[in-house]
Short mmCIF file of N, CA and C in Angstrom, two decimals:
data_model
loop_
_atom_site.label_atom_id
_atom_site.label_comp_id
_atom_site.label_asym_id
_atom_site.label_seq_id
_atom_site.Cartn_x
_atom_site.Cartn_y
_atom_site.Cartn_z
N UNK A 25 -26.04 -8.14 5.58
CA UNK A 25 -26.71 -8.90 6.61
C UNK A 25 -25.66 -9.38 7.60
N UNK A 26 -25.34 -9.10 8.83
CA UNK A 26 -25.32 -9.38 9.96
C UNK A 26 -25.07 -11.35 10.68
N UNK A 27 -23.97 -11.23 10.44
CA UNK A 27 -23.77 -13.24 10.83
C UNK A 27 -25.56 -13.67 11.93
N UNK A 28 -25.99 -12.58 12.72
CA UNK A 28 -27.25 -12.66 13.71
C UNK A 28 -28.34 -12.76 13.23
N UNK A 29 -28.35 -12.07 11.76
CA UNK A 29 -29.74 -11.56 11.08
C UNK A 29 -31.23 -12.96 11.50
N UNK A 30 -31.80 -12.87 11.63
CA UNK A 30 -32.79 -13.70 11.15
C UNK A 30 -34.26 -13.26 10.84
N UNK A 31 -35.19 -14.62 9.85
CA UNK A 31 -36.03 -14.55 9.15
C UNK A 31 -36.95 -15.02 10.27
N UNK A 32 -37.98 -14.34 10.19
CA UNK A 32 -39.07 -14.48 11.07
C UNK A 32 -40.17 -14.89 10.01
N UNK A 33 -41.38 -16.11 10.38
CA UNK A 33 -42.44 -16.24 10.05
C UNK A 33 -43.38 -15.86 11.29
N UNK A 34 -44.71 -14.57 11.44
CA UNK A 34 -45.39 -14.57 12.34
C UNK A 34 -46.55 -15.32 12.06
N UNK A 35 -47.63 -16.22 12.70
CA UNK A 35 -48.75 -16.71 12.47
C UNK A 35 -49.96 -16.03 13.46
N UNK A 36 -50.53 -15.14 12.72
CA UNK A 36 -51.62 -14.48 13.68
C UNK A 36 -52.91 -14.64 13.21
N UNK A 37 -53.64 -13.72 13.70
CA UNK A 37 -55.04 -13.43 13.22
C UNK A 37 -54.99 -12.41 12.63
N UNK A 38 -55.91 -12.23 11.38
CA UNK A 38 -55.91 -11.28 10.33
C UNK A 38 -55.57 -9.55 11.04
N UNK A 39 -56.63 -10.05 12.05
CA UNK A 39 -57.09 -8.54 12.68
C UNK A 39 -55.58 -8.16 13.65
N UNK A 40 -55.04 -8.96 13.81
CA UNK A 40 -53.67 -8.59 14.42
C UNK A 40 -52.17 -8.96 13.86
N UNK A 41 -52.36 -8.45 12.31
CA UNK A 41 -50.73 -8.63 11.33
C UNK A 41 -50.27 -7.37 11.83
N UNK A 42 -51.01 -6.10 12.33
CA UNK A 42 -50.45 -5.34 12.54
C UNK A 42 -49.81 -4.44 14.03
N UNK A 43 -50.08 -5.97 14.84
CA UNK A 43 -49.96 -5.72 15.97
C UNK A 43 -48.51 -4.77 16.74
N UNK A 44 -48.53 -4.41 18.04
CA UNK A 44 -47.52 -3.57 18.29
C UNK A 44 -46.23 -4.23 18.45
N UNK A 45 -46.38 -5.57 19.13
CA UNK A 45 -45.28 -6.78 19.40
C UNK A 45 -44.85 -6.54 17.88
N UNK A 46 -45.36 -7.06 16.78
CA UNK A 46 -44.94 -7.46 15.98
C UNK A 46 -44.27 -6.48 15.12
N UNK A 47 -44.42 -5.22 14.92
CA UNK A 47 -43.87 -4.32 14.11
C UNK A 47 -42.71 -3.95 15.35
N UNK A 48 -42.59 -3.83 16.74
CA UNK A 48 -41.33 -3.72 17.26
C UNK A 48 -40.24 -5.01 17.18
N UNK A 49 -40.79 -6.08 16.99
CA UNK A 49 -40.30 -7.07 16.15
C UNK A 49 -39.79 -6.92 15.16
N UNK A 50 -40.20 -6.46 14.56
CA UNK A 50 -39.63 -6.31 12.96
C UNK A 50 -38.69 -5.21 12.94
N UNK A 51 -38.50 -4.43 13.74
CA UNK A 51 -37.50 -3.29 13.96
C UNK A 51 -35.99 -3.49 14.66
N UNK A 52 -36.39 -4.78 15.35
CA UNK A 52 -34.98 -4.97 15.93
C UNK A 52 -34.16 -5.05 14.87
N UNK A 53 -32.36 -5.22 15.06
CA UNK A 53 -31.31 -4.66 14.43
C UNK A 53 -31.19 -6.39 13.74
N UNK A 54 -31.68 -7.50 14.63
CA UNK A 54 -30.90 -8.71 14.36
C UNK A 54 -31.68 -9.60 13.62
N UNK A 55 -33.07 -8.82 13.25
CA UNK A 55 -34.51 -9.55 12.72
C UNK A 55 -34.13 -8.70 10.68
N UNK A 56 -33.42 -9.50 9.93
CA UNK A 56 -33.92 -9.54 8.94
C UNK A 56 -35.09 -9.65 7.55
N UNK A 57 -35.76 -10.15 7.65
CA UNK A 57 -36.78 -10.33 7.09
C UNK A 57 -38.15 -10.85 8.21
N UNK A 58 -38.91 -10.32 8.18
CA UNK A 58 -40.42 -10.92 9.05
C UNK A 58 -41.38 -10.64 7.99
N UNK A 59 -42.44 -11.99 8.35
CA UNK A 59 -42.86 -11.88 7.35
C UNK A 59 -44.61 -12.24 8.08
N UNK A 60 -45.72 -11.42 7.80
CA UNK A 60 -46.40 -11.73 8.75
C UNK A 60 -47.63 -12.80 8.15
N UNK A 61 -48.20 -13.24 8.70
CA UNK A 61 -49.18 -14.66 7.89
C UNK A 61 -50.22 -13.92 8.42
N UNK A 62 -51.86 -14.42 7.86
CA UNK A 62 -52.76 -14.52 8.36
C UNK A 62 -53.51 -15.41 8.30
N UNK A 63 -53.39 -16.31 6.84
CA UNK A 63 -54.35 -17.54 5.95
C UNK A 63 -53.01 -18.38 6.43
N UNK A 64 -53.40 -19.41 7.35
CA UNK A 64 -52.52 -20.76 7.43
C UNK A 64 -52.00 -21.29 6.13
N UNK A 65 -52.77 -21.86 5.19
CA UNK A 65 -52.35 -22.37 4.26
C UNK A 65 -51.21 -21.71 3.58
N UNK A 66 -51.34 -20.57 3.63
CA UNK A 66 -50.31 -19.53 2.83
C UNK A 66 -48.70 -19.13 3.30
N UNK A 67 -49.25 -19.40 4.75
CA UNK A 67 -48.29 -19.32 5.76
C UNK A 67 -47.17 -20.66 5.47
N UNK A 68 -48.20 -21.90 5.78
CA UNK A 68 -47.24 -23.33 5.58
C UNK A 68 -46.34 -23.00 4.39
N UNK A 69 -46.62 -22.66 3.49
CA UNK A 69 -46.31 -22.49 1.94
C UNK A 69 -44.95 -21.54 2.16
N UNK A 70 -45.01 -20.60 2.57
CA UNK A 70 -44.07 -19.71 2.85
C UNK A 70 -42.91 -20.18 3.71
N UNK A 71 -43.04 -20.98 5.00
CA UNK A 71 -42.56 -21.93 5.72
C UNK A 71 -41.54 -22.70 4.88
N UNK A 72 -42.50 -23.12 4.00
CA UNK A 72 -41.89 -24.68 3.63
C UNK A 72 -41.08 -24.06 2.46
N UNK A 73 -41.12 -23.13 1.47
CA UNK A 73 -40.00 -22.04 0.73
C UNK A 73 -39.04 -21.55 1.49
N UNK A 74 -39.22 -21.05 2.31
CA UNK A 74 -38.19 -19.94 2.93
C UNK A 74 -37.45 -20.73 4.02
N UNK A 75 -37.80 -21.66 4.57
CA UNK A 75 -37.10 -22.36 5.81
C UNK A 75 -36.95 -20.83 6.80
N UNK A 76 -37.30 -20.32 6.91
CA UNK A 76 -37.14 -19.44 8.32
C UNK A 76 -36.34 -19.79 9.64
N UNK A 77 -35.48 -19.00 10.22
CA UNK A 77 -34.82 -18.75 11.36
C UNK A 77 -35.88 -19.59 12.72
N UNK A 78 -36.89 -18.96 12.79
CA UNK A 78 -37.98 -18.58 13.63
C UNK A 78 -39.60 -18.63 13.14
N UNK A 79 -40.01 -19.19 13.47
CA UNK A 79 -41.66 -19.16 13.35
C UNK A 79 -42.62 -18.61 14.63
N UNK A 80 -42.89 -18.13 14.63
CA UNK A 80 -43.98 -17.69 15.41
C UNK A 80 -45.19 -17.89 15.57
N UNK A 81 -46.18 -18.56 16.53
CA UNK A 81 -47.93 -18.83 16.39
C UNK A 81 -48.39 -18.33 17.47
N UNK A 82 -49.27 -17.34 16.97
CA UNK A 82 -50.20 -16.44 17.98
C UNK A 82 -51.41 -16.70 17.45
N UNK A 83 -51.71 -18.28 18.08
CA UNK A 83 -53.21 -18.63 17.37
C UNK A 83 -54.07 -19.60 18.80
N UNK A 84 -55.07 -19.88 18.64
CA UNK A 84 -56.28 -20.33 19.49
C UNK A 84 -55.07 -21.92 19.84
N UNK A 85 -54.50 -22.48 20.64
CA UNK A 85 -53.88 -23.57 20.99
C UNK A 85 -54.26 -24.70 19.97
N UNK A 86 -55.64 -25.12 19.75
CA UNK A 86 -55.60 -25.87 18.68
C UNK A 86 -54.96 -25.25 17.53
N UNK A 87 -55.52 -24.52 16.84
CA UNK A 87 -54.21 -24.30 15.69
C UNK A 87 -53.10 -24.06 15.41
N UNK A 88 -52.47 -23.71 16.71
CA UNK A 88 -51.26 -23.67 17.11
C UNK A 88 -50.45 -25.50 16.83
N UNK A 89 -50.97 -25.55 17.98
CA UNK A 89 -50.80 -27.23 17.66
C UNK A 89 -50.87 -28.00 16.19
N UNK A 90 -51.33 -27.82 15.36
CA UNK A 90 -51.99 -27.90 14.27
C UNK A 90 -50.97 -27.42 12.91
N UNK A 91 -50.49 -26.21 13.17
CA UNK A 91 -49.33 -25.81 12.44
C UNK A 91 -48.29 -26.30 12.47
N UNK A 92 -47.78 -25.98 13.89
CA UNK A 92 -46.87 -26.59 14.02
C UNK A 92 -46.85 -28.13 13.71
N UNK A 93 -47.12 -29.17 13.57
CA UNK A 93 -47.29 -30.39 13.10
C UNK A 93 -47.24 -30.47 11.81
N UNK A 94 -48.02 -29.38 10.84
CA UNK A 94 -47.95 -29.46 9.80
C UNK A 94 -46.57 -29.11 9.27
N UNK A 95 -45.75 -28.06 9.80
CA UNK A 95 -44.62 -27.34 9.77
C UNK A 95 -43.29 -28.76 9.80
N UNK A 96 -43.56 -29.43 11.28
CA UNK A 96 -42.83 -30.03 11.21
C UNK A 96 -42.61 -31.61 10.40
N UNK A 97 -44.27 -31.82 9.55
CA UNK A 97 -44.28 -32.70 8.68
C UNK A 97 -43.11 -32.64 7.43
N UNK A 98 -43.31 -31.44 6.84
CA UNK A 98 -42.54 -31.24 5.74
C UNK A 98 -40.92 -31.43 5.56
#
């Protein structure tokens, strides 16, 4: 791993874990681990284990808002 590497958490909608952003995301040289969410709850959980580089929320602004708060509770 690369002193650059980093861990990505994505937060999407089910219907878009497999989006095109996100798998060219996951291909860059400096993106180590990505990891993609779809169930919030599961997501926080993973968050709050892994401490991630980067988080990502591609969600409706309220839940956006909403995560992130929860994210930064912990």
């Amino acid at each position: 791993m690369n002193e650059r590497s980093m861990r990505i958490v994505v937060f999407t909608g089910v219907d878009q874990l497999d989006a095109d952003w996100i798998r060219r995301l996951a291909a860059e040289p400096d993106t180590n681990r990505l990891e993609r969410v779809g169930i919030a709850a599961s997501g926080l959980e993973l968050v709050w284990q892994t401490r991630p580089d980067m988080v990502i929320v591609d969600r409706p602004v309220a839940q956006t808002e909403q995560l992130i708060s929860q994210i930064y509770a912990s």
